[in-house]
PDB file of C-alpha atoms in Angstrom:
ATOM      1  CA  MET X  16      20.213 -27.527  -7.075  1.00 71.00           C
ATOM      2  CA  GLU X  17      23.849 -26.558  -6.609  1.00 80.00           C
ATOM      3  CA  THR X  18      24.699 -24.105  -3.836  1.00 85.00           C
ATOM      4  CA  ILE X  19      26.534 -20.864  -4.454  1.00 85.00           C
ATOM      5  CA  GLU X  20      29.460 -22.110  -2.382  1.00 85.00           C
ATOM      6  CA  VAL X  21      29.802 -25.230  -4.538  1.00 89.00           C
ATOM      7  CA  THR X  22      29.561 -23.209  -7.742  1.00 86.00           C
ATOM      8  CA  LEU X  23      32.219 -20.747  -6.552  1.00 86.00           C
ATOM      9  CA  ALA X  24      34.553 -23.579  -5.505  1.00 86.00           C
ATOM     10  CA  ARG X  25      34.107 -25.327  -8.862  1.00 90.00           C
ATOM     11  CA  GLU X  26      34.740 -22.140 -10.841  1.00 87.00           C
ATOM     12  CA  LEU X  27      37.825 -21.312  -8.755  1.00 84.00           C
ATOM     13  CA  GLY X  28      39.140 -24.824  -9.363  1.00 87.00           C
ATOM     14  CA  MET X  29      38.855 -24.248 -13.104  1.00 90.00           C
ATOM     15  CA  ASN X  30      40.146 -20.665 -13.012  1.00 89.00           C
ATOM     16  CA  PRO X  31      42.229 -19.731  -9.932  1.00 90.00           C
ATOM     17  CA  ALA X  32      42.678 -16.200 -11.323  1.00 91.00           C
ATOM     18  CA  LEU X  33      39.104 -15.514 -10.184  1.00 87.00           C
ATOM     19  CA  GLU X  34      40.158 -15.714  -6.515  1.00 88.00           C
ATOM     20  CA  PRO X  35      40.194 -11.921  -5.853  1.00 89.00           C
ATOM     21  CA  LEU X  36      36.775 -11.540  -7.457  1.00 87.00           C
ATOM     22  CA  ALA X  37      35.349 -14.512  -5.564  1.00 87.00           C
ATOM     23  CA  ALA X  38      36.839 -13.248  -2.292  1.00 86.00           C
ATOM     24  CA  ALA X  39      35.214  -9.844  -2.746  1.00 86.00           C
ATOM     25  CA  PHE X  40      31.828 -10.873  -4.118  1.00 89.00           C
ATOM     26  CA  GLY X  41      31.375 -14.494  -2.999  1.00 90.00           C
ATOM     27  CA  PRO X  42      30.252 -13.514   0.516  1.00 90.00           C
ATOM     28  CA  LEU X  43      27.817 -11.008  -0.995  1.00 90.00           C
ATOM     29  CA  LEU X  44      26.270 -13.660  -3.273  1.00 91.00           C
ATOM     30  CA  ILE X  45      25.981 -16.115  -0.386  1.00 91.00           C
ATOM     31  CA  SER X  46      24.454 -13.437   1.842  1.00 91.00           C
ATOM     32  CA  ARG X  47      21.984 -12.422  -0.888  1.00 91.00           C
ATOM     33  CA  ASP X  48      20.812 -16.014  -1.220  1.00 92.00           C
ATOM     34  CA  MET X  49      20.349 -16.349   2.548  1.00 92.00           C
ATOM     35  CA  ARG X  50      18.477 -13.025   2.711  1.00 93.00           C
ATOM     36  CA  ARG X  51      16.238 -14.112  -0.195  1.00 93.00           C
ATOM     37  CA  GLN X  52      15.369 -17.348   1.577  1.00 92.00           C
ATOM     38  CA  SER X  53      14.354 -15.501   4.751  1.00 93.00           C
ATOM     39  CA  ALA X  54      12.642 -12.543   3.054  1.00 94.00           C
ATOM     40  CA  PRO X  55       8.886 -12.192   3.240  1.00 92.00           C
ATOM     41  CA  GLY X  56       7.267 -13.155  -0.027  1.00 93.00           C
ATOM     42  CA  TRP X  57       4.263 -11.805  -1.872  1.00 95.00           C
ATOM     43  CA  HIS X  58       1.444 -10.730   0.475  1.00 93.00           C
ATOM     44  CA  GLY X  59      -2.239 -10.838  -0.345  1.00 93.00           C
ATOM     45  CA  ALA X  60      -3.953 -11.655  -3.580  1.00 92.00           C
ATOM     46  CA  PRO X  61      -1.700 -12.281  -6.553  1.00 91.00           C
ATOM     47  CA  PRO X  62      -1.821  -9.861  -9.470  1.00 92.00           C
ATOM     48  CA  ALA X  63      -4.385 -10.490 -12.186  1.00 90.00           C
ATOM     49  CA  LEU X  64      -3.069 -12.559 -15.062  1.00 92.00           C
ATOM     50  CA  ASP X  65      -4.344 -12.398 -18.615  1.00 91.00           C
ATOM     51  CA  PRO X  66      -2.706 -15.456 -20.212  1.00 92.00           C
ATOM     52  CA  GLU X  67      -3.189 -14.066 -23.720  1.00 91.00           C
ATOM     53  CA  GLU X  68      -1.494 -10.740 -22.949  1.00 90.00           C
ATOM     54  CA  PHE X  69       1.218 -12.495 -20.983  1.00 92.00           C
ATOM     55  CA  SER X  70       1.951 -14.899 -23.830  1.00 90.00           C
ATOM     56  CA  ALA X  71       2.195 -11.920 -26.176  1.00 89.00           C
ATOM     57  CA  GLY X  72       5.023 -10.456 -24.065  1.00 88.00           C
ATOM     58  CA  ARG X  73       3.333  -8.422 -21.306  1.00 90.00           C
ATOM     59  CA  PRO X  74       5.038  -9.161 -17.953  1.00 93.00           C
ATOM     60  CA  LEU X  75       2.924 -10.278 -15.014  1.00 93.00           C
ATOM     61  CA  LEU X  76       3.585  -7.149 -12.941  1.00 91.00           C
ATOM     62  CA  PRO X  77       3.107  -3.625 -14.171  1.00 78.00           C
ATOM     63  CA  GLU X  78       6.144  -1.337 -13.885  1.00 70.00           C
ATOM     64  CA  GLY X  79       7.069  -0.951 -10.238  1.00 63.00           C
ATOM     65  CA  GLY X  80       4.617  -3.658  -9.317  1.00 88.00           C
ATOM     66  CA  PHE X  81       6.619  -5.352  -6.601  1.00 93.00           C
ATOM     67  CA  GLN X  82       5.448  -4.864  -3.045  1.00 94.00           C
ATOM     68  CA  ARG X  83       7.741  -2.578  -1.079  1.00 93.00           C
ATOM     69  CA  PRO X  84       9.178  -4.186   2.062  1.00 93.00           C
ATOM     70  CA  ASP X  85       9.528  -0.795   3.795  1.00 91.00           C
ATOM     71  CA  ALA X  86       9.649  -2.217   7.308  1.00 89.00           C
ATOM     72  CA  ASP X  87      12.648  -4.373   6.359  1.00 92.00           C
ATOM     73  CA  LEU X  88      14.703  -2.048   4.142  1.00 92.00           C
ATOM     74  CA  THR X  89      16.705  -0.133   6.750  1.00 91.00           C
ATOM     75  CA  THR X  90      17.407  -3.380   8.610  1.00 92.00           C
ATOM     76  CA  ALA X  91      18.594  -4.946   5.343  1.00 93.00           C
ATOM     77  CA  MET X  92      20.904  -1.985   4.664  1.00 92.00           C
ATOM     78  CA  SER X  93      22.271  -2.074   8.210  1.00 91.00           C
ATOM     79  CA  ALA X  94      23.048  -5.787   7.925  1.00 91.00           C
ATOM     80  CA  LEU X  95      24.538  -5.515   4.438  1.00 93.00           C
ATOM     81  CA  VAL X  96      26.996  -2.665   4.961  1.00 92.00           C
ATOM     82  CA  PRO X  97      29.338  -4.458   7.427  1.00 92.00           C
ATOM     83  CA  LEU X  98      29.581  -7.415   5.021  1.00 92.00           C
ATOM     84  CA  LEU X  99      30.483  -5.064   2.182  1.00 93.00           C
ATOM     85  CA  ARG X 100      33.009  -3.235   4.339  1.00 91.00           C
ATOM     86  CA  ALA X 101      34.770  -6.550   5.021  1.00 91.00           C
ATOM     87  CA  SER X 102      34.611  -7.624   1.352  1.00 90.00           C
ATOM     88  CA  LEU X 103      35.516  -4.262  -0.182  1.00 90.00           C
ATOM     89  CA  PRO X 104      38.004  -2.608   2.214  1.00 91.00           C
ATOM     90  CA  GLY X 105      38.845   0.103  -0.313  1.00 92.00           C
ATOM     91  CA  LEU X 106      35.332   1.483   0.162  1.00 93.00           C
ATOM     92  CA  ALA X 107      35.340   1.321   3.963  1.00 92.00           C
ATOM     93  CA  GLY X 108      35.118   5.088   4.459  1.00 93.00           C
ATOM     94  CA  GLU X 109      32.122   5.551   2.197  1.00 93.00           C
ATOM     95  CA  LEU X 110      30.444   2.437   3.570  1.00 93.00           C
ATOM     96  CA  GLU X 111      30.910   3.733   7.120  1.00 93.00           C
ATOM     97  CA  ALA X 112      29.287   7.028   6.096  1.00 93.00           C
ATOM     98  CA  LEU X 113      26.428   5.041   4.557  1.00 92.00           C
ATOM     99  CA  GLU X 114      25.990   2.988   7.709  1.00 91.00           C
ATOM    100  CA  GLU X 115      25.885   6.171   9.791  1.00 92.00           C
ATOM    101  CA  ALA X 116      23.327   7.764   7.451  1.00 92.00           C
ATOM    102  CA  VAL X 117      21.044   4.737   7.840  1.00 91.00           C
ATOM    103  CA  ALA X 118      21.500   4.729  11.637  1.00 91.00           C
ATOM    104  CA  ARG X 119      20.652   8.468  11.844  1.00 91.00           C
ATOM    105  CA  GLY X 120      17.545   7.961   9.744  1.00 89.00           C
ATOM    106  CA  ASP X 121      18.891  10.089   6.883  1.00 88.00           C
ATOM    107  CA  LEU X 122      18.384   7.196   4.516  1.00 89.00           C
ATOM    108  CA  GLY X 123      14.952   5.710   5.072  1.00 90.00           C
ATOM    109  CA  PRO X 124      12.892   3.221   3.066  1.00 92.00           C
ATOM    110  CA  ASP X 125      11.803   5.759   0.412  1.00 91.00           C
ATOM    111  CA  ALA X 126      15.388   6.810  -0.347  1.00 91.00           C
ATOM    112  CA  ILE X 127      16.653   3.199  -0.332  1.00 93.00           C
ATOM    113  CA  TRP X 128      13.893   2.082  -2.715  1.00 92.00           C
ATOM    114  CA  GLU X 129      14.481   5.072  -4.989  1.00 92.00           C
ATOM    115  CA  ALA X 130      18.257   4.485  -5.077  1.00 93.00           C
ATOM    116  CA  ALA X 131      17.742   0.790  -5.871  1.00 92.00           C
ATOM    117  CA  PHE X 132      15.823   1.730  -9.003  1.00 88.00           C
ATOM    118  CA  GLY X 133      18.198   4.371 -10.327  1.00 83.00           C
ATOM    119  CA  GLY X 134      16.988   7.411  -8.424  1.00 82.00           C
ATOM    120  CA  MET X 135      19.568   9.401  -6.544  1.00 76.00           C
ATOM    121  CA  ALA X 136      19.129  10.412  -2.948  1.00 72.00           C
ATOM    122  CA  PRO X 137      22.355  12.316  -2.288  1.00 78.00           C
ATOM    123  CA  VAL X 138      24.118  11.340   0.920  1.00 82.00           C
ATOM    124  CA  ALA X 139      27.190  13.291   1.977  1.00 80.00           C
ATOM    125  CA  GLY X 140      30.421  11.346   1.547  1.00 83.00           C
ATOM    126  CA  ILE X 141      28.896   8.563  -0.571  1.00 89.00           C
ATOM    127  CA  ALA X 142      29.237   8.244  -4.330  1.00 91.00           C
ATOM    128  CA  PRO X 143      25.794   7.956  -5.940  1.00 91.00           C
ATOM    129  CA  GLU X 144      26.928   4.790  -7.753  1.00 92.00           C
ATOM    130  CA  LEU X 145      27.880   3.133  -4.473  1.00 93.00           C
ATOM    131  CA  LEU X 146      24.567   4.085  -2.887  1.00 93.00           C
ATOM    132  CA  SER X 147      22.741   2.661  -5.890  1.00 93.00           C
ATOM    133  CA  PHE X 148      24.764  -0.583  -5.722  1.00 94.00           C
ATOM    134  CA  VAL X 149      24.197  -1.089  -1.986  1.00 94.00           C
ATOM    135  CA  ALA X 150      20.503  -0.160  -2.177  1.00 95.00           C
ATOM    136  CA  THR X 151      20.030  -2.586  -5.067  1.00 94.00           C
ATOM    137  CA  GLU X 152      21.720  -5.344  -3.072  1.00 95.00           C
ATOM    138  CA  ALA X 153      19.478  -4.572  -0.084  1.00 95.00           C
ATOM    139  CA  VAL X 154      16.274  -4.632  -2.156  1.00 95.00           C
ATOM    140  CA  ARG X 155      17.047  -7.500  -4.549  1.00 94.00           C
ATOM    141  CA  PRO X 156      16.445 -10.449  -2.162  1.00 95.00           C
ATOM    142  CA  PHE X 157      12.937  -9.165  -1.400  1.00 96.00           C
ATOM    143  CA  LEU X 158      12.105  -8.868  -5.104  1.00 94.00           C
ATOM    144  CA  GLU X 159      13.599 -12.258  -5.898  1.00 93.00           C
ATOM    145  CA  ARG X 160      11.514 -13.857  -3.156  1.00 95.00           C
ATOM    146  CA  GLN X 161       8.324 -12.208  -4.412  1.00 96.00           C
ATOM    147  CA  ALA X 162       9.149 -13.332  -7.957  1.00 93.00           C
ATOM    148  CA  GLU X 163       9.584 -16.901  -6.712  1.00 94.00           C
ATOM    149  CA  ASP X 164       6.142 -16.742  -5.118  1.00 95.00           C
ATOM    150  CA  LEU X 165       4.562 -15.405  -8.311  1.00 95.00           C
ATOM    151  CA  ALA X 166       6.336 -17.802 -10.685  1.00 93.00           C
ATOM    152  CA  ALA X 167       3.681 -20.491 -10.175  1.00 91.00           C
ATOM    153  CA  LEU X 168       1.108 -18.190 -11.809  1.00 92.00           C
ATOM    154  CA  ILE X 169       2.975 -18.199 -15.117  1.00 93.00           C
ATOM    155  CA  SER X 170       4.363 -21.714 -15.023  1.00 92.00           C
ATOM    156  CA  GLY X 171       3.674 -23.457 -18.289  1.00 91.00           C
ATOM    157  CA  LEU X 172       2.566 -20.344 -20.161  1.00 92.00           C
ATOM    158  CA  PRO X 173       4.499 -19.427 -23.301  1.00 93.00           C
ATOM    159  CA  TRP X 174       6.645 -16.293 -23.007  1.00 90.00           C
ATOM    160  CA  GLN X 175       7.658 -14.210 -26.018  1.00 82.00           C
ATOM    161  CA  GLY X 176       9.464 -11.390 -24.266  1.00 79.00           C
ATOM    162  CA  ASN X 177      13.181 -10.731 -23.912  1.00 85.00           C
ATOM    163  CA  VAL X 178      12.782  -9.398 -20.367  1.00 88.00           C
ATOM    164  CA  CYS X 179      11.838 -10.924 -17.037  1.00 88.00           C
ATOM    165  CA  PRO X 180       8.347 -12.421 -17.386  1.00 92.00           C
ATOM    166  CA  ILE X 181       7.502 -11.359 -13.830  1.00 92.00           C
ATOM    167  CA  CYS X 182       8.637  -7.727 -13.685  1.00 89.00           C
ATOM    168  CA  GLY X 183       9.693  -6.798 -17.201  1.00 87.00           C
ATOM    169  CA  GLY X 184      13.214  -5.942 -16.042  1.00 84.00           C
ATOM    170  CA  ALA X 185      16.492  -6.852 -17.668  1.00 80.00           C
ATOM    171  CA  PRO X 186      17.836 -10.345 -16.975  1.00 74.00           C
ATOM    172  CA  HIS X 187      20.155 -10.808 -13.992  1.00 69.00           C
ATOM    173  CA  MET X 188      22.536 -13.583 -13.133  1.00 55.00           C
TER     174      MET X 188
END
């Protein structure tokens, strides 16, 4: 399997105009992959699987069925914000306010989880869209890791849906 670094280098070789985009988001993609690899996976018994319902297009997990990594969410946000500040200097002020909100405890696991799934927990000095983006980036590696763990349950089963067979969400790159 090709690494993100190799893919980015290949794409930049074919299209040097992507350099600003790769410079801003390449470190984030690399960091996300590293965080996914070290994230805790699915804990406990796997969800029940009805192969017939699954094959008819019912995802493995019910809506919101991922396990919440509450103990790790504020740590993930705290580690992510400095990387984003370096990659996206135009947002440094808002990202600093976000980092301070997490450090003060104003943005705990409930608010991070809610923001990652489209809910808005207003934080002074931070655009709701930025909070949603950062929260999603903090949560995503945990969900991806859990999905990897659960993928063996559905391996080889036919899938008729146009959404993620694990969670029912929209496809992501």
